[in-house]
mmCIF file with all atom_site columns, C-alpha atoms in Angstrom:
data_model
loop_
_atom_site.group_PDB
_atom_site.id
_atom_site.type_symbol
_atom_site.label_atom_id
_atom_site.label_alt_id
_atom_site.label_comp_id
_atom_site.label_asym_id
_atom_site.label_entity_id
_atom_site.label_seq_id
_atom_site.pdbx_PDB_ins_code
_atom_site.Cartn_x
_atom_site.Cartn_y
_atom_site.Cartn_z
_atom_site.occupancy
_atom_site.B_iso_or_equiv
_atom_site.pdbx_formal_charge
_atom_site.auth_seq_id
_atom_site.auth_comp_id
_atom_site.auth_asym_id
_atom_site.auth_atom_id
_atom_site.pdbx_PDB_model_num
ATOM 1   C CA . UNK A 1 1   ? 108.525 112.421 83.655  1.00 73.00 ? 1   UNK A CA 1
ATOM 2   C CA . UNK A 1 2   ? 108.070 108.837 82.568  1.00 81.00 ? 2   UNK A CA 1
ATOM 3   C CA . UNK A 1 3   ? 106.693 106.482 85.183  1.00 91.00 ? 3   UNK A CA 1
ATOM 4   C CA . UNK A 1 4   ? 105.467 102.937 85.642  1.00 96.00 ? 4   UNK A CA 1
ATOM 5   C CA . UNK A 1 5   ? 102.522 102.049 87.863  1.00 96.00 ? 5   UNK A CA 1
ATOM 6   C CA . UNK A 1 6   ? 101.867 98.646  89.336  1.00 96.00 ? 6   UNK A CA 1
ATOM 7   C CA . UNK A 1 7   ? 98.451  98.595  90.872  1.00 89.00 ? 7   UNK A CA 1
ATOM 8   C CA . UNK A 1 8   ? 98.801  95.751  93.326  1.00 90.00 ? 8   UNK A CA 1
ATOM 9   C CA . UNK A 1 9   ? 101.269 95.989  96.175  1.00 93.00 ? 9   UNK A CA 1
ATOM 10  C CA . UNK A 1 10  ? 100.696 92.499  97.569  1.00 96.00 ? 10  UNK A CA 1
ATOM 11  C CA . UNK A 1 11  ? 98.719  89.674  96.031  1.00 97.00 ? 11  UNK A CA 1
ATOM 12  C CA . UNK A 1 12  ? 97.924  86.472  97.911  1.00 97.00 ? 12  UNK A CA 1
ATOM 13  C CA . UNK A 1 13  ? 96.697  83.458  95.954  1.00 97.00 ? 13  UNK A CA 1
ATOM 14  C CA . UNK A 1 14  ? 96.211  79.777  96.493  1.00 97.00 ? 14  UNK A CA 1
ATOM 15  C CA . UNK A 1 15  ? 97.994  77.289  94.267  1.00 97.00 ? 15  UNK A CA 1
ATOM 16  C CA . UNK A 1 16  ? 96.279  76.727  90.910  1.00 97.00 ? 16  UNK A CA 1
ATOM 17  C CA . UNK A 1 17  ? 94.600  80.128  91.002  1.00 98.00 ? 17  UNK A CA 1
ATOM 18  C CA . UNK A 1 18  ? 94.989  82.397  87.985  1.00 98.00 ? 18  UNK A CA 1
ATOM 19  C CA . UNK A 1 19  ? 97.177  85.472  88.201  1.00 97.00 ? 19  UNK A CA 1
ATOM 20  C CA . UNK A 1 20  ? 97.001  88.850  86.572  1.00 97.00 ? 20  UNK A CA 1
ATOM 21  C CA . UNK A 1 21  ? 99.286  91.693  87.655  1.00 97.00 ? 21  UNK A CA 1
ATOM 22  C CA . UNK A 1 22  ? 98.603  95.134  86.271  1.00 97.00 ? 22  UNK A CA 1
ATOM 23  C CA . UNK A 1 23  ? 101.207 97.486  84.821  1.00 97.00 ? 23  UNK A CA 1
ATOM 24  C CA . UNK A 1 24  ? 100.688 100.847 83.180  1.00 97.00 ? 24  UNK A CA 1
ATOM 25  C CA . UNK A 1 25  ? 103.288 103.287 81.952  1.00 95.00 ? 25  UNK A CA 1
ATOM 26  C CA . UNK A 1 26  ? 103.166 106.952 81.130  1.00 93.00 ? 26  UNK A CA 1
ATOM 27  C CA . UNK A 1 27  ? 105.060 107.797 77.975  1.00 85.00 ? 27  UNK A CA 1
ATOM 28  C CA . UNK A 1 28  ? 103.703 108.673 74.578  1.00 78.00 ? 28  UNK A CA 1
ATOM 29  C CA . UNK A 1 29  ? 106.608 107.391 72.533  1.00 83.00 ? 29  UNK A CA 1
ATOM 30  C CA . UNK A 1 30  ? 107.831 103.926 71.649  1.00 87.00 ? 30  UNK A CA 1
ATOM 31  C CA . UNK A 1 31  ? 108.915 101.788 74.556  1.00 90.00 ? 31  UNK A CA 1
ATOM 32  C CA . UNK A 1 32  ? 110.405 98.415  75.291  1.00 92.00 ? 32  UNK A CA 1
ATOM 33  C CA . UNK A 1 33  ? 108.583 96.569  78.071  1.00 95.00 ? 33  UNK A CA 1
ATOM 34  C CA . UNK A 1 34  ? 109.840 94.073  80.612  1.00 96.00 ? 34  UNK A CA 1
ATOM 35  C CA . UNK A 1 35  ? 108.747 92.008  83.546  1.00 97.00 ? 35  UNK A CA 1
ATOM 36  C CA . UNK A 1 36  ? 111.460 91.052  86.021  1.00 97.00 ? 36  UNK A CA 1
ATOM 37  C CA . UNK A 1 37  ? 111.048 88.641  88.925  1.00 96.00 ? 37  UNK A CA 1
ATOM 38  C CA . UNK A 1 38  ? 112.975 88.518  92.180  1.00 95.00 ? 38  UNK A CA 1
ATOM 39  C CA . UNK A 1 39  ? 112.713 85.269  94.112  1.00 94.00 ? 39  UNK A CA 1
ATOM 40  C CA . UNK A 1 40  ? 113.543 85.453  97.823  1.00 90.00 ? 40  UNK A CA 1
ATOM 41  C CA . UNK A 1 41  ? 117.271 85.967  98.280  1.00 87.00 ? 41  UNK A CA 1
ATOM 42  C CA . UNK A 1 42  ? 117.994 86.051  94.568  1.00 90.00 ? 42  UNK A CA 1
ATOM 43  C CA . UNK A 1 43  ? 118.807 88.681  91.985  1.00 91.00 ? 43  UNK A CA 1
ATOM 44  C CA . UNK A 1 44  ? 116.401 90.230  89.523  1.00 94.00 ? 44  UNK A CA 1
ATOM 45  C CA . UNK A 1 45  ? 115.768 87.915  86.583  1.00 94.00 ? 45  UNK A CA 1
ATOM 46  C CA . UNK A 1 46  ? 114.053 88.618  83.310  1.00 95.00 ? 46  UNK A CA 1
ATOM 47  C CA . UNK A 1 47  ? 110.661 86.941  83.011  1.00 96.00 ? 47  UNK A CA 1
ATOM 48  C CA . UNK A 1 48  ? 109.715 88.269  79.587  1.00 96.00 ? 48  UNK A CA 1
ATOM 49  C CA . UNK A 1 49  ? 110.165 91.238  77.288  1.00 95.00 ? 49  UNK A CA 1
ATOM 50  C CA . UNK A 1 50  ? 108.404 93.026  74.475  1.00 95.00 ? 50  UNK A CA 1
ATOM 51  C CA . UNK A 1 51  ? 110.234 95.043  71.848  1.00 92.00 ? 51  UNK A CA 1
ATOM 52  C CA . UNK A 1 52  ? 107.969 94.772  68.805  1.00 91.00 ? 52  UNK A CA 1
ATOM 53  C CA . UNK A 1 53  ? 105.745 92.363  66.899  1.00 93.00 ? 53  UNK A CA 1
ATOM 54  C CA . UNK A 1 54  ? 103.083 90.134  68.445  1.00 95.00 ? 54  UNK A CA 1
ATOM 55  C CA . UNK A 1 55  ? 101.748 92.009  71.490  1.00 96.00 ? 55  UNK A CA 1
ATOM 56  C CA . UNK A 1 56  ? 101.161 88.732  73.333  1.00 97.00 ? 56  UNK A CA 1
ATOM 57  C CA . UNK A 1 57  ? 104.503 87.697  74.723  1.00 97.00 ? 57  UNK A CA 1
ATOM 58  C CA . UNK A 1 58  ? 105.329 84.370  76.298  1.00 96.00 ? 58  UNK A CA 1
ATOM 59  C CA . UNK A 1 59  ? 108.028 84.125  78.916  1.00 95.00 ? 59  UNK A CA 1
ATOM 60  C CA . UNK A 1 60  ? 109.580 81.550  81.164  1.00 93.00 ? 60  UNK A CA 1
ATOM 61  C CA . UNK A 1 61  ? 107.700 79.353  83.640  1.00 94.00 ? 61  UNK A CA 1
ATOM 62  C CA . UNK A 1 62  ? 104.347 79.710  81.900  1.00 96.00 ? 62  UNK A CA 1
ATOM 63  C CA . UNK A 1 63  ? 104.054 83.470  82.240  1.00 97.00 ? 63  UNK A CA 1
ATOM 64  C CA . UNK A 1 64  ? 102.743 85.693  79.482  1.00 98.00 ? 64  UNK A CA 1
ATOM 65  C CA . UNK A 1 65  ? 102.052 89.385  79.080  1.00 98.00 ? 65  UNK A CA 1
ATOM 66  C CA . UNK A 1 66  ? 99.950  91.416  76.694  1.00 97.00 ? 66  UNK A CA 1
ATOM 67  C CA . UNK A 1 67  ? 100.930 94.836  75.417  1.00 96.00 ? 67  UNK A CA 1
ATOM 68  C CA . UNK A 1 68  ? 97.887  97.032  74.797  1.00 96.00 ? 68  UNK A CA 1
ATOM 69  C CA . UNK A 1 69  ? 99.211  100.212 73.260  1.00 92.00 ? 69  UNK A CA 1
ATOM 70  C CA . UNK A 1 70  ? 95.946  102.136 73.534  1.00 93.00 ? 70  UNK A CA 1
ATOM 71  C CA . UNK A 1 71  ? 95.848  101.494 77.271  1.00 95.00 ? 71  UNK A CA 1
ATOM 72  C CA . UNK A 1 72  ? 99.587  101.944 77.877  1.00 95.00 ? 72  UNK A CA 1
ATOM 73  C CA . UNK A 1 73  ? 99.428  98.603  79.644  1.00 96.00 ? 73  UNK A CA 1
ATOM 74  C CA . UNK A 1 74  ? 101.552 95.468  79.866  1.00 97.00 ? 74  UNK A CA 1
ATOM 75  C CA . UNK A 1 75  ? 99.774  93.121  82.244  1.00 97.00 ? 75  UNK A CA 1
ATOM 76  C CA . UNK A 1 76  ? 101.358 89.878  83.389  1.00 98.00 ? 76  UNK A CA 1
ATOM 77  C CA . UNK A 1 77  ? 99.318  86.682  83.478  1.00 98.00 ? 77  UNK A CA 1
ATOM 78  C CA . UNK A 1 78  ? 99.655  83.060  84.462  1.00 98.00 ? 78  UNK A CA 1
ATOM 79  C CA . UNK A 1 79  ? 96.732  80.638  84.267  1.00 97.00 ? 79  UNK A CA 1
ATOM 80  C CA . UNK A 1 80  ? 97.729  78.520  87.274  1.00 97.00 ? 80  UNK A CA 1
ATOM 81  C CA . UNK A 1 81  ? 100.239 79.658  89.885  1.00 98.00 ? 81  UNK A CA 1
ATOM 82  C CA . UNK A 1 82  ? 102.496 77.414  91.931  1.00 97.00 ? 82  UNK A CA 1
ATOM 83  C CA . UNK A 1 83  ? 103.978 77.870  95.382  1.00 96.00 ? 83  UNK A CA 1
ATOM 84  C CA . UNK A 1 84  ? 107.352 78.391  93.681  1.00 96.00 ? 84  UNK A CA 1
ATOM 85  C CA . UNK A 1 85  ? 106.012 81.541  91.998  1.00 97.00 ? 85  UNK A CA 1
ATOM 86  C CA . UNK A 1 86  ? 106.169 83.323  95.345  1.00 97.00 ? 86  UNK A CA 1
ATOM 87  C CA . UNK A 1 87  ? 108.354 86.314  94.549  1.00 97.00 ? 87  UNK A CA 1
ATOM 88  C CA . UNK A 1 88  ? 108.316 90.022  93.845  1.00 97.00 ? 88  UNK A CA 1
ATOM 89  C CA . UNK A 1 89  ? 107.450 91.056  90.303  1.00 98.00 ? 89  UNK A CA 1
ATOM 90  C CA . UNK A 1 90  ? 108.604 94.284  88.692  1.00 98.00 ? 90  UNK A CA 1
ATOM 91  C CA . UNK A 1 91  ? 107.337 95.870  85.514  1.00 97.00 ? 91  UNK A CA 1
ATOM 92  C CA . UNK A 1 92  ? 109.824 98.108  83.704  1.00 96.00 ? 92  UNK A CA 1
ATOM 93  C CA . UNK A 1 93  ? 110.167 100.127 80.526  1.00 93.00 ? 93  UNK A CA 1
ATOM 94  C CA . UNK A 1 94  ? 112.977 101.602 78.489  1.00 90.00 ? 94  UNK A CA 1
ATOM 95  C CA . UNK A 1 95  ? 112.473 104.358 75.981  1.00 84.00 ? 95  UNK A CA 1
ATOM 96  C CA . UNK A 1 96  ? 113.345 103.452 72.419  1.00 75.00 ? 96  UNK A CA 1
ATOM 97  C CA . UNK A 1 97  ? 114.633 106.914 71.677  1.00 72.00 ? 97  UNK A CA 1
ATOM 98  C CA . UNK A 1 98  ? 116.136 109.617 73.817  1.00 65.00 ? 98  UNK A CA 1
ATOM 99  C CA . UNK A 1 99  ? 117.469 107.363 76.529  1.00 66.00 ? 99  UNK A CA 1
ATOM 100 C CA . UNK A 1 100 ? 120.500 105.245 77.187  1.00 71.00 ? 100 UNK A CA 1
ATOM 101 C CA . UNK A 1 101 ? 118.492 102.127 77.808  1.00 79.00 ? 101 UNK A CA 1
ATOM 102 C CA . UNK A 1 102 ? 118.090 102.642 81.528  1.00 86.00 ? 102 UNK A CA 1
ATOM 103 C CA . UNK A 1 103 ? 115.088 100.850 82.972  1.00 91.00 ? 103 UNK A CA 1
ATOM 104 C CA . UNK A 1 104 ? 112.242 102.699 84.642  1.00 93.00 ? 104 UNK A CA 1
ATOM 105 C CA . UNK A 1 105 ? 110.695 100.356 87.200  1.00 96.00 ? 105 UNK A CA 1
ATOM 106 C CA . UNK A 1 106 ? 107.376 100.169 88.937  1.00 96.00 ? 106 UNK A CA 1
ATOM 107 C CA . UNK A 1 107 ? 107.278 99.727  92.701  1.00 96.00 ? 107 UNK A CA 1
ATOM 108 C CA . UNK A 1 108 ? 106.796 95.999  92.407  1.00 97.00 ? 108 UNK A CA 1
ATOM 109 C CA . UNK A 1 109 ? 104.083 93.529  93.367  1.00 97.00 ? 109 UNK A CA 1
ATOM 110 C CA . UNK A 1 110 ? 104.766 90.938  95.999  1.00 97.00 ? 110 UNK A CA 1
ATOM 111 C CA . UNK A 1 111 ? 103.071 87.622  95.188  1.00 97.00 ? 111 UNK A CA 1
ATOM 112 C CA . UNK A 1 112 ? 102.501 85.098  97.937  1.00 97.00 ? 112 UNK A CA 1
ATOM 113 C CA . UNK A 1 113 ? 101.184 81.694  96.860  1.00 97.00 ? 113 UNK A CA 1
ATOM 114 C CA . UNK A 1 114 ? 99.699  79.512  99.576  1.00 95.00 ? 114 UNK A CA 1
ATOM 115 C CA . UNK A 1 115 ? 100.267 75.772  99.151  1.00 89.00 ? 115 UNK A CA 1
ATOM 116 C CA . UNK B 2 1   ? 129.281 81.781  87.322  1.00 53.00 ? 1   UNK B CA 1
ATOM 117 C CA . UNK B 2 2   ? 129.479 84.144  84.339  1.00 69.00 ? 2   UNK B CA 1
ATOM 118 C CA . UNK B 2 3   ? 126.723 86.488  85.450  1.00 93.00 ? 3   UNK B CA 1
ATOM 119 C CA . UNK B 2 4   ? 127.041 89.966  86.917  1.00 96.00 ? 4   UNK B CA 1
ATOM 120 C CA . UNK B 2 5   ? 129.034 89.895  90.126  1.00 97.00 ? 5   UNK B CA 1
ATOM 121 C CA . UNK B 2 6   ? 128.871 92.484  92.911  1.00 98.00 ? 6   UNK B CA 1
ATOM 122 C CA . UNK B 2 7   ? 131.074 92.847  95.977  1.00 97.00 ? 7   UNK B CA 1
ATOM 123 C CA . UNK B 2 8   ? 130.638 93.073  98.835  1.00 97.00 ? 8   UNK B CA 1
ATOM 124 C CA . UNK B 2 9   ? 127.174 91.589  99.297  1.00 96.00 ? 9   UNK B CA 1
ATOM 125 C CA . UNK B 2 10  ? 126.658 93.464  102.536 1.00 97.00 ? 10  UNK B CA 1
ATOM 126 C CA . UNK B 2 11  ? 128.291 96.562  103.998 1.00 98.00 ? 11  UNK B CA 1
ATOM 127 C CA . UNK B 2 12  ? 127.646 98.169  107.362 1.00 98.00 ? 12  UNK B CA 1
ATOM 128 C CA . UNK B 2 13  ? 129.313 101.515 107.882 1.00 98.00 ? 13  UNK B CA 1
ATOM 129 C CA . UNK B 2 14  ? 129.182 104.398 110.292 1.00 98.00 ? 14  UNK B CA 1
ATOM 130 C CA . UNK B 2 15  ? 127.718 107.676 109.185 1.00 98.00 ? 15  UNK B CA 1
ATOM 131 C CA . UNK B 2 16  ? 130.376 109.890 107.643 1.00 98.00 ? 16  UNK B CA 1
ATOM 132 C CA . UNK B 2 17  ? 132.560 107.057 106.376 1.00 98.00 ? 17  UNK B CA 1
ATOM 133 C CA . UNK B 2 18  ? 133.322 106.421 102.716 1.00 98.00 ? 18  UNK B CA 1
ATOM 134 C CA . UNK B 2 19  ? 132.352 103.161 101.038 1.00 98.00 ? 19  UNK B CA 1
ATOM 135 C CA . UNK B 2 20  ? 133.161 101.635 97.667  1.00 98.00 ? 20  UNK B CA 1
ATOM 136 C CA . UNK B 2 21  ? 131.302 98.901  95.836  1.00 98.00 ? 21  UNK B CA 1
ATOM 137 C CA . UNK B 2 22  ? 132.485 96.877  92.873  1.00 98.00 ? 22  UNK B CA 1
ATOM 138 C CA . UNK B 2 23  ? 130.599 95.442  89.916  1.00 98.00 ? 23  UNK B CA 1
ATOM 139 C CA . UNK B 2 24  ? 131.948 92.947  87.399  1.00 97.00 ? 24  UNK B CA 1
ATOM 140 C CA . UNK B 2 25  ? 129.603 92.802  84.408  1.00 97.00 ? 25  UNK B CA 1
ATOM 141 C CA . UNK B 2 26  ? 129.186 89.987  81.919  1.00 95.00 ? 26  UNK B CA 1
ATOM 142 C CA . UNK B 2 27  ? 132.422 90.124  79.963  1.00 92.00 ? 27  UNK B CA 1
ATOM 143 C CA . UNK B 2 28  ? 131.152 90.997  76.494  1.00 89.00 ? 28  UNK B CA 1
ATOM 144 C CA . UNK B 2 29  ? 128.656 93.606  77.714  1.00 93.00 ? 29  UNK B CA 1
ATOM 145 C CA . UNK B 2 30  ? 129.553 97.179  76.839  1.00 93.00 ? 30  UNK B CA 1
ATOM 146 C CA . UNK B 2 31  ? 126.789 98.850  78.856  1.00 94.00 ? 31  UNK B CA 1
ATOM 147 C CA . UNK B 2 32  ? 126.797 99.010  82.633  1.00 95.00 ? 32  UNK B CA 1
ATOM 148 C CA . UNK B 2 33  ? 124.150 100.531 84.900  1.00 96.00 ? 33  UNK B CA 1
ATOM 149 C CA . UNK B 2 34  ? 123.912 101.300 88.602  1.00 97.00 ? 34  UNK B CA 1
ATOM 150 C CA . UNK B 2 35  ? 120.557 101.357 90.360  1.00 97.00 ? 35  UNK B CA 1
ATOM 151 C CA . UNK B 2 36  ? 119.461 101.902 93.949  1.00 97.00 ? 36  UNK B CA 1
ATOM 152 C CA . UNK B 2 37  ? 116.549 100.103 95.573  1.00 95.00 ? 37  UNK B CA 1
ATOM 153 C CA . UNK B 2 38  ? 114.965 100.974 98.890  1.00 94.00 ? 38  UNK B CA 1
ATOM 154 C CA . UNK B 2 39  ? 112.334 99.022  100.777 1.00 89.00 ? 39  UNK B CA 1
ATOM 155 C CA . UNK B 2 40  ? 108.991 98.978  99.029  1.00 87.00 ? 40  UNK B CA 1
ATOM 156 C CA . UNK B 2 41  ? 110.309 100.604 95.871  1.00 91.00 ? 41  UNK B CA 1
ATOM 157 C CA . UNK B 2 42  ? 111.488 99.410  92.521  1.00 94.00 ? 42  UNK B CA 1
ATOM 158 C CA . UNK B 2 43  ? 115.084 99.987  91.478  1.00 96.00 ? 43  UNK B CA 1
ATOM 159 C CA . UNK B 2 44  ? 115.889 103.602 90.565  1.00 95.00 ? 44  UNK B CA 1
ATOM 160 C CA . UNK B 2 45  ? 118.459 104.481 87.940  1.00 94.00 ? 45  UNK B CA 1
ATOM 161 C CA . UNK B 2 46  ? 121.651 106.151 89.149  1.00 95.00 ? 46  UNK B CA 1
ATOM 162 C CA . UNK B 2 47  ? 124.163 106.158 86.313  1.00 95.00 ? 47  UNK B CA 1
ATOM 163 C CA . UNK B 2 48  ? 125.168 104.493 83.057  1.00 92.00 ? 48  UNK B CA 1
ATOM 164 C CA . UNK B 2 49  ? 128.419 103.662 81.287  1.00 94.00 ? 49  UNK B CA 1
ATOM 165 C CA . UNK B 2 50  ? 129.031 102.722 77.710  1.00 92.00 ? 50  UNK B CA 1
ATOM 166 C CA . UNK B 2 51  ? 132.443 101.117 77.743  1.00 92.00 ? 51  UNK B CA 1
ATOM 167 C CA . UNK B 2 52  ? 134.547 103.438 79.933  1.00 93.00 ? 52  UNK B CA 1
ATOM 168 C CA . UNK B 2 53  ? 132.479 106.578 79.307  1.00 92.00 ? 53  UNK B CA 1
ATOM 169 C CA . UNK B 2 54  ? 129.931 107.678 81.888  1.00 92.00 ? 54  UNK B CA 1
ATOM 170 C CA . UNK B 2 55  ? 127.153 108.959 79.659  1.00 89.00 ? 55  UNK B CA 1
ATOM 171 C CA . UNK B 2 56  ? 124.283 109.661 81.989  1.00 88.00 ? 56  UNK B CA 1
ATOM 172 C CA . UNK B 2 57  ? 123.761 110.458 85.648  1.00 90.00 ? 57  UNK B CA 1
ATOM 173 C CA . UNK B 2 58  ? 120.469 110.681 87.465  1.00 90.00 ? 58  UNK B CA 1
ATOM 174 C CA . UNK B 2 59  ? 119.696 113.698 89.618  1.00 87.00 ? 59  UNK B CA 1
ATOM 175 C CA . UNK B 2 60  ? 119.487 111.121 92.422  1.00 82.00 ? 60  UNK B CA 1
ATOM 176 C CA . UNK B 2 61  ? 123.265 110.909 92.217  1.00 86.00 ? 61  UNK B CA 1
ATOM 177 C CA . UNK B 2 62  ? 124.459 113.632 94.593  1.00 90.00 ? 62  UNK B CA 1
ATOM 178 C CA . UNK B 2 63  ? 127.975 115.040 94.598  1.00 93.00 ? 63  UNK B CA 1
ATOM 179 C CA . UNK B 2 64  ? 128.895 112.516 97.276  1.00 96.00 ? 64  UNK B CA 1
ATOM 180 C CA . UNK B 2 65  ? 128.476 109.710 94.765  1.00 96.00 ? 65  UNK B CA 1
ATOM 181 C CA . UNK B 2 66  ? 131.034 108.900 92.104  1.00 96.00 ? 66  UNK B CA 1
ATOM 182 C CA . UNK B 2 67  ? 131.295 106.010 89.705  1.00 97.00 ? 67  UNK B CA 1
ATOM 183 C CA . UNK B 2 68  ? 134.052 104.822 87.447  1.00 96.00 ? 68  UNK B CA 1
ATOM 184 C CA . UNK B 2 69  ? 134.616 102.175 84.850  1.00 96.00 ? 69  UNK B CA 1
ATOM 185 C CA . UNK B 2 70  ? 138.305 102.649 84.147  1.00 91.00 ? 70  UNK B CA 1
ATOM 186 C CA . UNK B 2 71  ? 138.945 100.131 81.390  1.00 87.00 ? 71  UNK B CA 1
ATOM 187 C CA . UNK B 2 72  ? 135.425 99.486  80.261  1.00 85.00 ? 72  UNK B CA 1
ATOM 188 C CA . UNK B 2 73  ? 135.255 96.317  82.299  1.00 91.00 ? 73  UNK B CA 1
ATOM 189 C CA . UNK B 2 74  ? 134.489 96.411  86.053  1.00 96.00 ? 74  UNK B CA 1
ATOM 190 C CA . UNK B 2 75  ? 132.955 99.456  87.692  1.00 98.00 ? 75  UNK B CA 1
ATOM 191 C CA . UNK B 2 76  ? 133.135 100.995 91.144  1.00 98.00 ? 76  UNK B CA 1
ATOM 192 C CA . UNK B 2 77  ? 130.585 103.137 92.946  1.00 98.00 ? 77  UNK B CA 1
ATOM 193 C CA . UNK B 2 78  ? 131.905 105.257 95.804  1.00 98.00 ? 78  UNK B CA 1
ATOM 194 C CA . UNK B 2 79  ? 129.823 107.092 98.361  1.00 97.00 ? 79  UNK B CA 1
ATOM 195 C CA . UNK B 2 80  ? 131.623 109.695 100.404 1.00 97.00 ? 80  UNK B CA 1
ATOM 196 C CA . UNK B 2 81  ? 130.510 110.918 103.827 1.00 97.00 ? 81  UNK B CA 1
ATOM 197 C CA . UNK B 2 82  ? 127.708 108.394 104.020 1.00 98.00 ? 82  UNK B CA 1
ATOM 198 C CA . UNK B 2 83  ? 124.343 109.387 105.475 1.00 97.00 ? 83  UNK B CA 1
ATOM 199 C CA . UNK B 2 84  ? 121.590 107.222 106.912 1.00 96.00 ? 84  UNK B CA 1
ATOM 200 C CA . UNK B 2 85  ? 119.501 107.986 103.857 1.00 95.00 ? 85  UNK B CA 1
ATOM 201 C CA . UNK B 2 86  ? 122.084 106.187 101.727 1.00 97.00 ? 86  UNK B CA 1
ATOM 202 C CA . UNK B 2 87  ? 121.029 102.867 103.266 1.00 97.00 ? 87  UNK B CA 1
ATOM 203 C CA . UNK B 2 88  ? 119.711 100.830 100.364 1.00 97.00 ? 88  UNK B CA 1
ATOM 204 C CA . UNK B 2 89  ? 120.436 97.964  98.007  1.00 97.00 ? 89  UNK B CA 1
ATOM 205 C CA . UNK B 2 90  ? 122.790 99.035  95.229  1.00 98.00 ? 90  UNK B CA 1
ATOM 206 C CA . UNK B 2 91  ? 122.296 97.042  92.042  1.00 97.00 ? 91  UNK B CA 1
ATOM 207 C CA . UNK B 2 92  ? 124.502 96.730  89.013  1.00 97.00 ? 92  UNK B CA 1
ATOM 208 C CA . UNK B 2 93  ? 123.280 95.587  85.615  1.00 96.00 ? 93  UNK B CA 1
ATOM 209 C CA . UNK B 2 94  ? 124.927 95.071  82.252  1.00 95.00 ? 94  UNK B CA 1
ATOM 210 C CA . UNK B 2 95  ? 123.760 94.674  78.689  1.00 93.00 ? 95  UNK B CA 1
ATOM 211 C CA . UNK B 2 96  ? 125.122 94.507  75.163  1.00 90.00 ? 96  UNK B CA 1
ATOM 212 C CA . UNK B 2 97  ? 123.946 97.264  72.877  1.00 79.00 ? 97  UNK B CA 1
ATOM 213 C CA . UNK B 2 98  ? 120.705 99.181  72.807  1.00 72.00 ? 98  UNK B CA 1
ATOM 214 C CA . UNK B 2 99  ? 117.250 97.638  73.025  1.00 76.00 ? 99  UNK B CA 1
ATOM 215 C CA . UNK B 2 100 ? 118.488 94.493  74.718  1.00 83.00 ? 100 UNK B CA 1
ATOM 216 C CA . UNK B 2 101 ? 117.760 93.013  78.105  1.00 88.00 ? 101 UNK B CA 1
ATOM 217 C CA . UNK B 2 102 ? 119.827 93.903  81.147  1.00 92.00 ? 102 UNK B CA 1
ATOM 218 C CA . UNK B 2 103 ? 121.244 91.283  83.491  1.00 94.00 ? 103 UNK B CA 1
ATOM 219 C CA . UNK B 2 104 ? 121.416 92.130  87.175  1.00 96.00 ? 104 UNK B CA 1
ATOM 220 C CA . UNK B 2 105 ? 123.818 91.258  89.927  1.00 96.00 ? 105 UNK B CA 1
ATOM 221 C CA . UNK B 2 106 ? 122.709 90.266  93.408  1.00 95.00 ? 106 UNK B CA 1
ATOM 222 C CA . UNK B 2 107 ? 123.377 93.721  94.746  1.00 96.00 ? 107 UNK B CA 1
ATOM 223 C CA . UNK B 2 108 ? 125.263 95.235  97.659  1.00 98.00 ? 108 UNK B CA 1
ATOM 224 C CA . UNK B 2 109 ? 123.148 96.007  100.706 1.00 97.00 ? 109 UNK B CA 1
ATOM 225 C CA . UNK B 2 110 ? 124.436 99.113  102.466 1.00 98.00 ? 110 UNK B CA 1
ATOM 226 C CA . UNK B 2 111 ? 123.446 99.914  106.022 1.00 98.00 ? 111 UNK B CA 1
ATOM 227 C CA . UNK B 2 112 ? 124.589 103.231 107.460 1.00 98.00 ? 112 UNK B CA 1
ATOM 228 C CA . UNK B 2 113 ? 124.445 103.357 111.265 1.00 97.00 ? 113 UNK B CA 1
#
C-alpha cells in the first residue's frame, strides 16, 4: 500500500535557524505532492504543491520544497524560521492515476520555534 | 467566509449513541472528502464523493459509518452506535476536478465517553 513517511516527529528550533523537514513516499507511479500546515487552533492549509515541471517549488511564507524523483522525496525547507512558523506540518501525496484524488498523509512533524 | 464549513465543531456523546456531522464545501467544488485524524497521526481517508455519487470508501469506514451528499452540495457523516475508538477529529475537504488542491474545514472533534 502507498505510504508517506515523515522522519521527524518534533523539531525544536530557535528563530532564524534553517529548517528542513523530510518526507518520503512509497509509490512507483506518478504522484502529486503537497505540504499542508496546521497552525494551533486552525484548519489545514496548503503550503505548497508539486504536480509537474520544475522540481523546486516555492510556496507561501518563504517555504520551498524539492521533489527528487530518484529518492521518492519531497523535503520542505525554509532558510530562516520565525516564531510564527510554530505549527504542525504534513506531507501528503495523491496518485495521478488509479485514485480519486484522496490524499495520503504522513504522520506530521510538529515544529516549535523558540523566540 | 467562503471556505469549507463543518458543524458542529465539537461533539461529546455517550457510547452507543448516534451522531451526525455536516460539511458545507466550497460552492463550486464537485469533489468532497471525509478524513479522520487521531492524536499523533495524519488525516486518514474515509470516503469520497463526486457530486452526489459516493465513489470510494476506505476499509476504515465500518458498517456503522454512513455518508451522504444528497444534492451534490453539503454532506453528512453519521456514526451509529458510537464506540470509544471513534473519538477523533473528523475533517472534510473539497476540491474542483482531479489533480487540484483540496481545501479543508476546521473539523468536528468527537469525544465518545
